[in-house]
PDB file of C-alpha atoms in Angstrom:
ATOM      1  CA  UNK A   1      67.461 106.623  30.520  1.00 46.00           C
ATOM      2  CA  UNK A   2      67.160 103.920  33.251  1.00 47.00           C
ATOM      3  CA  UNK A   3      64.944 104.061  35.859  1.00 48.00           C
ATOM      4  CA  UNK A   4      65.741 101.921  38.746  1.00 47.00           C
ATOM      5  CA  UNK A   5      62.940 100.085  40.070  1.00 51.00           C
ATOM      6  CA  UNK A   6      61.893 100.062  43.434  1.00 46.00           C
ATOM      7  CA  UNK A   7      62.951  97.510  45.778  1.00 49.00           C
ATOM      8  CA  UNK A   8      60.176  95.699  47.262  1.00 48.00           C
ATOM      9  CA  UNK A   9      59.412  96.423  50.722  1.00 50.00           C
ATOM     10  CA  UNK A  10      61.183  93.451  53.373  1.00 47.00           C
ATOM     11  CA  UNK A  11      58.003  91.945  55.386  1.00 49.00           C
ATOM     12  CA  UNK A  12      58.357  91.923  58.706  1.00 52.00           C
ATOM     13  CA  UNK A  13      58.890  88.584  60.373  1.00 53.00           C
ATOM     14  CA  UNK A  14      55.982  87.188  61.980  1.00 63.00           C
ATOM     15  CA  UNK A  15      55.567  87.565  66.205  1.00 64.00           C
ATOM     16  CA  UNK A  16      55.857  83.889  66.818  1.00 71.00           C
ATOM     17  CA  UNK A  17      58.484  83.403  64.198  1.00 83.00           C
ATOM     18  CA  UNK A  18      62.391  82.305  65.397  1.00 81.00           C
ATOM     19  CA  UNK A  19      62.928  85.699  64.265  1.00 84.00           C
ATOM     20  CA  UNK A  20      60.468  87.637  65.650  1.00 83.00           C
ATOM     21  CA  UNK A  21      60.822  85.330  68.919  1.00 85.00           C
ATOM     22  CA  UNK A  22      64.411  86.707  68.458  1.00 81.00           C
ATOM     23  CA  UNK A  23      63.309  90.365  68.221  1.00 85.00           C
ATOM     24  CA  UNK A  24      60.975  90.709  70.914  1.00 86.00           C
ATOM     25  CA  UNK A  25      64.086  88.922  73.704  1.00 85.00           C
ATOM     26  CA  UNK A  26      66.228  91.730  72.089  1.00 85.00           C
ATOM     27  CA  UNK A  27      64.207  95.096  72.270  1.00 84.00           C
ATOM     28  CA  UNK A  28      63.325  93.664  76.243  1.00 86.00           C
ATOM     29  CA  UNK A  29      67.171  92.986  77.171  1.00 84.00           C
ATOM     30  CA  UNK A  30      67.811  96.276  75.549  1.00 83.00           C
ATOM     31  CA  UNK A  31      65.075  97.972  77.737  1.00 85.00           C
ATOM     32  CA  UNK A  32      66.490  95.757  80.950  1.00 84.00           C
ATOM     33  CA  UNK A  33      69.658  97.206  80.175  1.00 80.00           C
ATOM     34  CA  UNK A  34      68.600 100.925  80.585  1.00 81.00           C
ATOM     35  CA  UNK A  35      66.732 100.154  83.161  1.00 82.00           C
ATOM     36  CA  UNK A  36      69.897  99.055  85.282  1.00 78.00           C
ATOM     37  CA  UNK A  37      71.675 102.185  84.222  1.00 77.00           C
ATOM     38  CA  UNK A  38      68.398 104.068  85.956  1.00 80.00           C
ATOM     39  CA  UNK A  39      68.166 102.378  88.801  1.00 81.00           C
ATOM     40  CA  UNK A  40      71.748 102.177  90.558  1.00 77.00           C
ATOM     41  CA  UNK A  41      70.562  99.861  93.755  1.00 78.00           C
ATOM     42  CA  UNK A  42      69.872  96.932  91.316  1.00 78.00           C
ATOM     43  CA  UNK A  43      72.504  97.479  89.166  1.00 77.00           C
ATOM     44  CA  UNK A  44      74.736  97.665  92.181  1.00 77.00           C
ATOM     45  CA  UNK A  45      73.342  94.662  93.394  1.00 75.00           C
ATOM     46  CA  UNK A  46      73.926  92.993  89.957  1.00 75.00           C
ATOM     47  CA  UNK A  47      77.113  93.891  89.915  1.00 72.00           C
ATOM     48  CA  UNK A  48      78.645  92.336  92.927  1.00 71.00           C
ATOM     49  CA  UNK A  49      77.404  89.307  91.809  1.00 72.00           C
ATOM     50  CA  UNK A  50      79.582  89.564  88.992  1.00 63.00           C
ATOM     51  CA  UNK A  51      77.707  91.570  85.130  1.00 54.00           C
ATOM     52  CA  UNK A  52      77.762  89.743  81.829  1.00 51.00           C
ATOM     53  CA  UNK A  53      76.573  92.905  80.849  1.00 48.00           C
ATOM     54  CA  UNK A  54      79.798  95.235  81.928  1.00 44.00           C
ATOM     55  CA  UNK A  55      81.472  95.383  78.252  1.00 37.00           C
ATOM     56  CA  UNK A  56      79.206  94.490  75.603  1.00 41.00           C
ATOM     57  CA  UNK A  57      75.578  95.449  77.219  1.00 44.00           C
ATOM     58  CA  UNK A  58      76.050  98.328  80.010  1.00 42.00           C
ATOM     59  CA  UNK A  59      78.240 100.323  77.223  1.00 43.00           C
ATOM     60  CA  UNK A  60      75.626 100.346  74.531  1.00 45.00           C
ATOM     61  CA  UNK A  61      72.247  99.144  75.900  1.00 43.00           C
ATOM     62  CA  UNK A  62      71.028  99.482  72.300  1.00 46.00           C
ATOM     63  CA  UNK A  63      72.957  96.805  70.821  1.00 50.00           C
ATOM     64  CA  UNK A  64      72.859  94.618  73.678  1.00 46.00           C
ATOM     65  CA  UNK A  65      73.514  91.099  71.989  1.00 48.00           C
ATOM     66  CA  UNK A  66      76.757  90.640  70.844  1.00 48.00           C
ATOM     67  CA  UNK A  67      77.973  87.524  71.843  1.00 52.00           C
ATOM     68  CA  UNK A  68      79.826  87.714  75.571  1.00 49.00           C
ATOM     69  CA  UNK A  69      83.060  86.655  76.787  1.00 50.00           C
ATOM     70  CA  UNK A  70      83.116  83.125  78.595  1.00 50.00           C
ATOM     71  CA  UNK A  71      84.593  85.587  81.362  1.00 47.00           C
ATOM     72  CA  UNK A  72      81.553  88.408  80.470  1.00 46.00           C
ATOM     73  CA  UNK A  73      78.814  85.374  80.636  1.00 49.00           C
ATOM     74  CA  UNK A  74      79.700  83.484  84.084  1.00 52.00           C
ATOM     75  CA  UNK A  75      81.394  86.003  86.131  1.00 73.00           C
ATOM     76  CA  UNK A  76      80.021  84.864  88.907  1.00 81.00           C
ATOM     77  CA  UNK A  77      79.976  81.483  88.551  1.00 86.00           C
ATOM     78  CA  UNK A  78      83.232  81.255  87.672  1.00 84.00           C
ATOM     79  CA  UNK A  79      84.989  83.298  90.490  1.00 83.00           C
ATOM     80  CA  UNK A  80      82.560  81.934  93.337  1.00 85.00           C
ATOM     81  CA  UNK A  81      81.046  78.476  92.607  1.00 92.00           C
ATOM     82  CA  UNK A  82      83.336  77.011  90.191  1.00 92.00           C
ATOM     83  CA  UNK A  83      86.712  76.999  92.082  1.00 93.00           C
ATOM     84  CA  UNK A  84      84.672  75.167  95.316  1.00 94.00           C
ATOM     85  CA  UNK A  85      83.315  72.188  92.944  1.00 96.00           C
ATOM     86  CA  UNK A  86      86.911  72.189  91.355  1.00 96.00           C
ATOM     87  CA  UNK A  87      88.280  71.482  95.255  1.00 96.00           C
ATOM     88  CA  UNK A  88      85.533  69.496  95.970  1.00 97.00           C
ATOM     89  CA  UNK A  89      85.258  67.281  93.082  1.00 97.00           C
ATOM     90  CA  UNK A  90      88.731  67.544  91.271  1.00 97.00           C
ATOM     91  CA  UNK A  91      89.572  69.300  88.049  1.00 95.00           C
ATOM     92  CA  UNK A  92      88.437  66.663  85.487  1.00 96.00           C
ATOM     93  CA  UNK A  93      85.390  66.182  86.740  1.00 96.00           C
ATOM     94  CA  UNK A  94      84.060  69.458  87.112  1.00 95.00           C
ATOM     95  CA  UNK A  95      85.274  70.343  83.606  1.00 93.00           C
ATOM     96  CA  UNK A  96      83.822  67.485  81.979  1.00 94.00           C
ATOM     97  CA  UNK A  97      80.516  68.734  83.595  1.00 95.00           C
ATOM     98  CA  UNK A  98      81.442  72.074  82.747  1.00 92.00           C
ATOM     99  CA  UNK A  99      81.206  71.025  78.869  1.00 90.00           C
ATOM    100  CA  UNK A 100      77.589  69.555  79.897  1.00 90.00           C
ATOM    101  CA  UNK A 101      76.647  72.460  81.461  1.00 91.00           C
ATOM    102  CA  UNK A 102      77.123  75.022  79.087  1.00 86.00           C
ATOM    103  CA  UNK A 103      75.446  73.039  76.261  1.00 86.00           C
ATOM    104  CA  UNK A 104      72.209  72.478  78.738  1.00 89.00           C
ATOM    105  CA  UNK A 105      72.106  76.466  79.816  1.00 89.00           C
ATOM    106  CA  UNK A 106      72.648  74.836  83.443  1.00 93.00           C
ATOM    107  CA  UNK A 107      73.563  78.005  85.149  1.00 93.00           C
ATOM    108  CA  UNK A 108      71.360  80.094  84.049  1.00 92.00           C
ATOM    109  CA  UNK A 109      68.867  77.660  84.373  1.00 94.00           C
ATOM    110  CA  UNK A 110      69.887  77.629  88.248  1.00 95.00           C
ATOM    111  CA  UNK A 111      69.487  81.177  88.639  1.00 94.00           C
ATOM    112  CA  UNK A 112      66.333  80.847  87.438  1.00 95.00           C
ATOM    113  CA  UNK A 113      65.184  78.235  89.352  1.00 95.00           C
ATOM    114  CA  UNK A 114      66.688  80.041  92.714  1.00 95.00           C
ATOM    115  CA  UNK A 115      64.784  83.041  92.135  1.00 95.00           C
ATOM    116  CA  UNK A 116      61.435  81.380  91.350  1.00 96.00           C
ATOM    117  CA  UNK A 117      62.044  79.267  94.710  1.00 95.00           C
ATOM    118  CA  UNK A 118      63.201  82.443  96.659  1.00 93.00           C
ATOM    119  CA  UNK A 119      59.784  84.091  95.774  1.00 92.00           C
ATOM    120  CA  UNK A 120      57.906  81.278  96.449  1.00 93.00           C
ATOM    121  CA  UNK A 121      59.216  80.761  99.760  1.00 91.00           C
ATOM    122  CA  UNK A 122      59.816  84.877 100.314  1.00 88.00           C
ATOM    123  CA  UNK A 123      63.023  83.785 102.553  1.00 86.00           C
ATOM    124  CA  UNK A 124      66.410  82.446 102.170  1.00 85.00           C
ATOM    125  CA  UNK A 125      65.736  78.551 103.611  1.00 87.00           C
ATOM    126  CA  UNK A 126      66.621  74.363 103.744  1.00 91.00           C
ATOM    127  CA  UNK A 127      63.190  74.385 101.801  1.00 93.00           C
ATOM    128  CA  UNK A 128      63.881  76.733  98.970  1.00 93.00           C
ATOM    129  CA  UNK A 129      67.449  75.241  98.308  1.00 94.00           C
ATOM    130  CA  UNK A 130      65.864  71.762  98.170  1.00 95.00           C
ATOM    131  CA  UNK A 131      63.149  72.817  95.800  1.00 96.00           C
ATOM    132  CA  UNK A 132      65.777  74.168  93.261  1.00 96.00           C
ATOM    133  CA  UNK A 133      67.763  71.075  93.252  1.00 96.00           C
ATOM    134  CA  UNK A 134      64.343  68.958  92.560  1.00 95.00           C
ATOM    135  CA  UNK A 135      63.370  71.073  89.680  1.00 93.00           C
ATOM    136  CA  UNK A 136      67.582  70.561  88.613  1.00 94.00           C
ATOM    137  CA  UNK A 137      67.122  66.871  88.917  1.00 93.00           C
ATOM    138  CA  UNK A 138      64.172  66.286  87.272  1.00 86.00           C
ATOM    139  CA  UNK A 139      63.816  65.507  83.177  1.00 73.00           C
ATOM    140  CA  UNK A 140      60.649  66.864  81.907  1.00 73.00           C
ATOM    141  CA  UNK A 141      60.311  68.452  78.911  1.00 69.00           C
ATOM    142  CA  UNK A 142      60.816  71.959  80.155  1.00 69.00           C
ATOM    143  CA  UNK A 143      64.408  71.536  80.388  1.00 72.00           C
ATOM    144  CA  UNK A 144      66.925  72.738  78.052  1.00 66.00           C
ATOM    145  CA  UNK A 145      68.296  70.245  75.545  1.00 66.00           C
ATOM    146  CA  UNK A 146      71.147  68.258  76.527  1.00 78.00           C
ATOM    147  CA  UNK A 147      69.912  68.493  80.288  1.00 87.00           C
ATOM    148  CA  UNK A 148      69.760  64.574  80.650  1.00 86.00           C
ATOM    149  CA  UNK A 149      73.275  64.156  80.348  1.00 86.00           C
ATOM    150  CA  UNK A 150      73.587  66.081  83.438  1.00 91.00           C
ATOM    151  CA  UNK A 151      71.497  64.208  85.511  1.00 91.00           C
ATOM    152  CA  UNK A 152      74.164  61.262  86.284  1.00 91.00           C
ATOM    153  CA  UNK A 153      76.145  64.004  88.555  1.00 95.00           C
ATOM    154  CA  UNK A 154      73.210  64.983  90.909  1.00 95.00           C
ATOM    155  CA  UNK A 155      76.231  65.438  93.751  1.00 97.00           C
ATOM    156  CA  UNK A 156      77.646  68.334  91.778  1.00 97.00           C
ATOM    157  CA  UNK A 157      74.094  69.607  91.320  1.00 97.00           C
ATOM    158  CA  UNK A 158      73.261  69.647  94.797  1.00 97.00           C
ATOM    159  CA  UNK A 159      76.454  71.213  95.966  1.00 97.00           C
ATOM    160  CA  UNK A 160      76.396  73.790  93.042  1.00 96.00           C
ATOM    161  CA  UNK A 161      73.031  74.907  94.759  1.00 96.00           C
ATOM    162  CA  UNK A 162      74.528  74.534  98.050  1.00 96.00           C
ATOM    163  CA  UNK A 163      77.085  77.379  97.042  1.00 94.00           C
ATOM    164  CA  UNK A 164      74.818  79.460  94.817  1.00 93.00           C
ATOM    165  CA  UNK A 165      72.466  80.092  97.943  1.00 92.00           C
ATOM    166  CA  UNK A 166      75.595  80.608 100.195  1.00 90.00           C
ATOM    167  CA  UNK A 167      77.157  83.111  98.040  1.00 88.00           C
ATOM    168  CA  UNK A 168      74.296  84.864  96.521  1.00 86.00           C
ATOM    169  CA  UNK A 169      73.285  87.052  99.698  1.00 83.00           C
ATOM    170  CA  UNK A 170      77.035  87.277 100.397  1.00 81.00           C
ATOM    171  CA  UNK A 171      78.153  89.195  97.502  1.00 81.00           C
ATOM    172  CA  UNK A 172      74.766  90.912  97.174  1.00 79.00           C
ATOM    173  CA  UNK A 173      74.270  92.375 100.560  1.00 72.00           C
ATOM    174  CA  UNK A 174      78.294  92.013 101.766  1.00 68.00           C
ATOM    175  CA  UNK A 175      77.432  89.332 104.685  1.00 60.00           C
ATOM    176  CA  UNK A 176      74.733  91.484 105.747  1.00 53.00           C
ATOM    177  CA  UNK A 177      71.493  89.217 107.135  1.00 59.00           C
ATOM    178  CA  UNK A 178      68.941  89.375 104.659  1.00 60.00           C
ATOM    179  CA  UNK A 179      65.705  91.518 106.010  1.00 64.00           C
ATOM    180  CA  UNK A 180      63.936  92.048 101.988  1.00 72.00           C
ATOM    181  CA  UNK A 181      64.193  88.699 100.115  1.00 82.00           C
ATOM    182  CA  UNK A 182      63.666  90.649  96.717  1.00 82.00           C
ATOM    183  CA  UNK A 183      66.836  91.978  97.169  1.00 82.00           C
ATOM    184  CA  UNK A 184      68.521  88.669  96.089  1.00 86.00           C
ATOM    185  CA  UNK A 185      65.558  87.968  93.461  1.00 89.00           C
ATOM    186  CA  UNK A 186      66.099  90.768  91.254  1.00 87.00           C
ATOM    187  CA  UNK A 187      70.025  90.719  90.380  1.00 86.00           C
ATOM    188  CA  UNK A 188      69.707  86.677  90.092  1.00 89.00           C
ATOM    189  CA  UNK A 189      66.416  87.532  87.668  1.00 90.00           C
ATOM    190  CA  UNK A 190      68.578  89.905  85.711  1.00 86.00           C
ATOM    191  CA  UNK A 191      72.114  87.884  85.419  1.00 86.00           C
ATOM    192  CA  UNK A 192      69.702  84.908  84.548  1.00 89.00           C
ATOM    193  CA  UNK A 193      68.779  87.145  81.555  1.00 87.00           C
ATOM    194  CA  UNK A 194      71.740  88.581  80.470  1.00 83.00           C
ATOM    195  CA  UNK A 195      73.688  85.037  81.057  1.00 83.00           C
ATOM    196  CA  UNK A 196      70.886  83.024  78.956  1.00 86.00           C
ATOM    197  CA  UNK A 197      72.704  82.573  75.218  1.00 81.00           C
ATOM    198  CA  UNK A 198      68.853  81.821  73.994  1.00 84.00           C
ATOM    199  CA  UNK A 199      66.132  83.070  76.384  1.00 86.00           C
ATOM    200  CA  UNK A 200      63.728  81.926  73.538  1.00 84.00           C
ATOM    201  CA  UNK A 201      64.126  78.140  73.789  1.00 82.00           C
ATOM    202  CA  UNK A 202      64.807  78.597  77.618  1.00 88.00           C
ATOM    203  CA  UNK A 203      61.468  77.885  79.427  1.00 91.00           C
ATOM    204  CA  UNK A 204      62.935  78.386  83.096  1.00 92.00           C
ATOM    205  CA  UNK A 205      64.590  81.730  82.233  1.00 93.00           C
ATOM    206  CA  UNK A 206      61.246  83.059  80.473  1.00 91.00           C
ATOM    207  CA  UNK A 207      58.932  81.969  83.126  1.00 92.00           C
ATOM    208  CA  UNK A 208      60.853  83.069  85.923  1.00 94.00           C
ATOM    209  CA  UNK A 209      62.917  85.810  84.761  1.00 92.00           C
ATOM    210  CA  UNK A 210      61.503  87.716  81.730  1.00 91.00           C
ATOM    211  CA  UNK A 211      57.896  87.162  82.856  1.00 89.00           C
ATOM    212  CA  UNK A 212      58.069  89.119  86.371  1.00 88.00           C
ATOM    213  CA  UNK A 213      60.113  91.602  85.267  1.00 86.00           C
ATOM    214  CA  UNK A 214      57.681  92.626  82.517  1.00 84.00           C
ATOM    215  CA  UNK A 215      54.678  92.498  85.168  1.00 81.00           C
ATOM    216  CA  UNK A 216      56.476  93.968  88.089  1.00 76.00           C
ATOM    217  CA  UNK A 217      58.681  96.358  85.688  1.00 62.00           C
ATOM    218  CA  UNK A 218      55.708  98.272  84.220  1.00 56.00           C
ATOM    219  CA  UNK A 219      57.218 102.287  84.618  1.00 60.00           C
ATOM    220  CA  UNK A 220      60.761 100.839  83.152  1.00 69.00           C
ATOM    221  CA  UNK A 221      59.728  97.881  80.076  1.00 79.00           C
ATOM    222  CA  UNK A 222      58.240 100.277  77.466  1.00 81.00           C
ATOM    223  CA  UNK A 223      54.431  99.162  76.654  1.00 84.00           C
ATOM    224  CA  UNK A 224      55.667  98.072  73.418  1.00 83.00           C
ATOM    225  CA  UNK A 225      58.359  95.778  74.308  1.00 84.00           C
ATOM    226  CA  UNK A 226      55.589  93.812  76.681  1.00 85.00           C
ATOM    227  CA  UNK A 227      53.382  93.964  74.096  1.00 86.00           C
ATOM    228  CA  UNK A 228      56.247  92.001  71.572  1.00 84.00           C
ATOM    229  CA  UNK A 229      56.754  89.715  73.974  1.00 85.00           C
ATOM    230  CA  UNK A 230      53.276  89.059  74.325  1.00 84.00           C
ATOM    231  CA  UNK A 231      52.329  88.440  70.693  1.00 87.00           C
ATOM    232  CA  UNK A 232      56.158  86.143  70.456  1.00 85.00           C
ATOM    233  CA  UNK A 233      55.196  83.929  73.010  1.00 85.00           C
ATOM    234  CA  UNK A 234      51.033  84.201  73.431  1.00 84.00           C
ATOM    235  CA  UNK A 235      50.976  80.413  74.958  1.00 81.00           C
ATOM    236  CA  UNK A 236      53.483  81.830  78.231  1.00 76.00           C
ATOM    237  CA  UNK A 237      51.430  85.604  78.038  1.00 70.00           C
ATOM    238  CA  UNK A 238      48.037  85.341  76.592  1.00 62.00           C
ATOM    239  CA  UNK A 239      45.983  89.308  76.132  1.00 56.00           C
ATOM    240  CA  UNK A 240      43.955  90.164  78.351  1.00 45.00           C
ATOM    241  CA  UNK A 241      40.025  91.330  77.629  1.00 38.00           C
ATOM    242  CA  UNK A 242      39.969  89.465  74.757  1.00 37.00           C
ATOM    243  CA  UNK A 243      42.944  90.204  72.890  1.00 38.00           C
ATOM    244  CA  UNK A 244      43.836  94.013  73.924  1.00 35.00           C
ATOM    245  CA  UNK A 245      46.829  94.374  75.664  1.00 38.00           C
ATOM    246  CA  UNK A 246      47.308  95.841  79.083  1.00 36.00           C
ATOM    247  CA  UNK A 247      50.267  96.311  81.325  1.00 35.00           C
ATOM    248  CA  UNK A 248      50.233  93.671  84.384  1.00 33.00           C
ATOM    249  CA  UNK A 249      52.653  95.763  86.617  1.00 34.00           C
ATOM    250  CA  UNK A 250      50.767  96.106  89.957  1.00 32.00           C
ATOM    251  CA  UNK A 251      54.205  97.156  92.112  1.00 34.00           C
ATOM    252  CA  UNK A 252      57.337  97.578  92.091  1.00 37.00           C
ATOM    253  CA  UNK A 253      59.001  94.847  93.393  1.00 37.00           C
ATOM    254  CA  UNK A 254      62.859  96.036  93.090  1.00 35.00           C
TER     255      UNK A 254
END
């Protein structure tokens, strides 16, 4: 009689491998995901703005990857900023750039940038919307492949800022003045995330995205997840204490 033999046991992929890179941005989306479902004000928030999340993500926060729509992925891009630079700059144009922009992870690399400037400054201001389009129109080798060919339309750059900061509190808050600055931060944090096609070759969208939420976020990422992230990417999140992990949430901040 034949005995079958036992399959040998699949080794786990490595922390800093693509795959475990790959992992670790999963299990935290998937965490993100249930978090929004907890806590209605963000996911409210996040919502006006327009959810890449609505079909694939908020249905089964498990399985949160599946590749989104073009209409899932820049909701509010496309209903908001888009059809201004299309007025403003003429069809060609702006698709042509469009094309760019996609391959550079431009918009979510915007978002990014506009919440890391909005916490800097704490305050919706000339000074925060200038430092955005700086970090936009600057090549270093934090950017996103493909960026450089963007560079040569820095007047669509600027004005896609310009109506990014206009429209942001407008959706978020419904044309009510902004009193808690956070409450633009978060939903651009999240959409940031859940717009990114590959948060683990994005720089902007790990720094200034996926890193606060896992320090500010600590009673809704699971210990685990942080700890994934930590050992995927040690160089952006190094242990603490000599190696032992340790949750960095001091507040929340949504």
């Amino acid at each position: 009689m034949q005995t079958t033999q036992p399959r040998p046991r699949q080794r786990k992929p490595g922390p800093e491998t693509v795959e475990g890179q790959h992992a670790a941005i999963r299990s935290f989306i998937a965490d993100v995901i249930k978090w929004l479902r907890r806590d209605r004000s963000l996911h409210n928030n996040t919502r006006r703005l327009g959810e890449p999340f609505r079909i694939s993500r908020d249905t089964d926060p498990d399985q949160p990857r599946r590749k989104p729509t073009p209409e899932e992925q820049s909701e509010f891009i496309e209903k908001h900023v888009i059809p201004q630079l299309r007025d403003d700059f003429g069809e060609p144009r702006i698709n042509a750039f469009q094309k760019q922009a996609g391959k550079a992870h431009f918009w979510c690399e915007l978002l990014a940038q506009t919440a890391h400037a909005l916490c800097v400054s704490k305050r919706i201001c000339d000074e925060a919307k200038s430092a955005v389009v700086t970090a936009l129109t600057r090549d270093d080798d934090q950017r996103p492949d493909s960026w450089a060919a963007l560079l040569k339309e820095r007047v669509v750059i600027e004005r896609a800022v310009g109506l990014v900061f206009e429209q942001l509190p407008r959706l978020v808050t419904g044309g009510v003045t902004v009193g808690d600055v956070f409450r633009l931060i978060w939903p651009a944090r999240v959409l940031a995330v859940l717009m990114c096609r590959e948060p683990r070759r994005h720089w902007a969208v790990r720094q200034y995205c996926i890193q606060p939420i896992v320090e500010h976020g600590s009673a809704e990422i699971r210990q685990k997840v942080k700890d994934r992230l930590r050992e995927a990417f040690p160089a952006e999140w190094p242990a603490l204490d000599g190696g032992a992990s340790s949750d960095l949430g001091e507040r929340r901040a949504f």
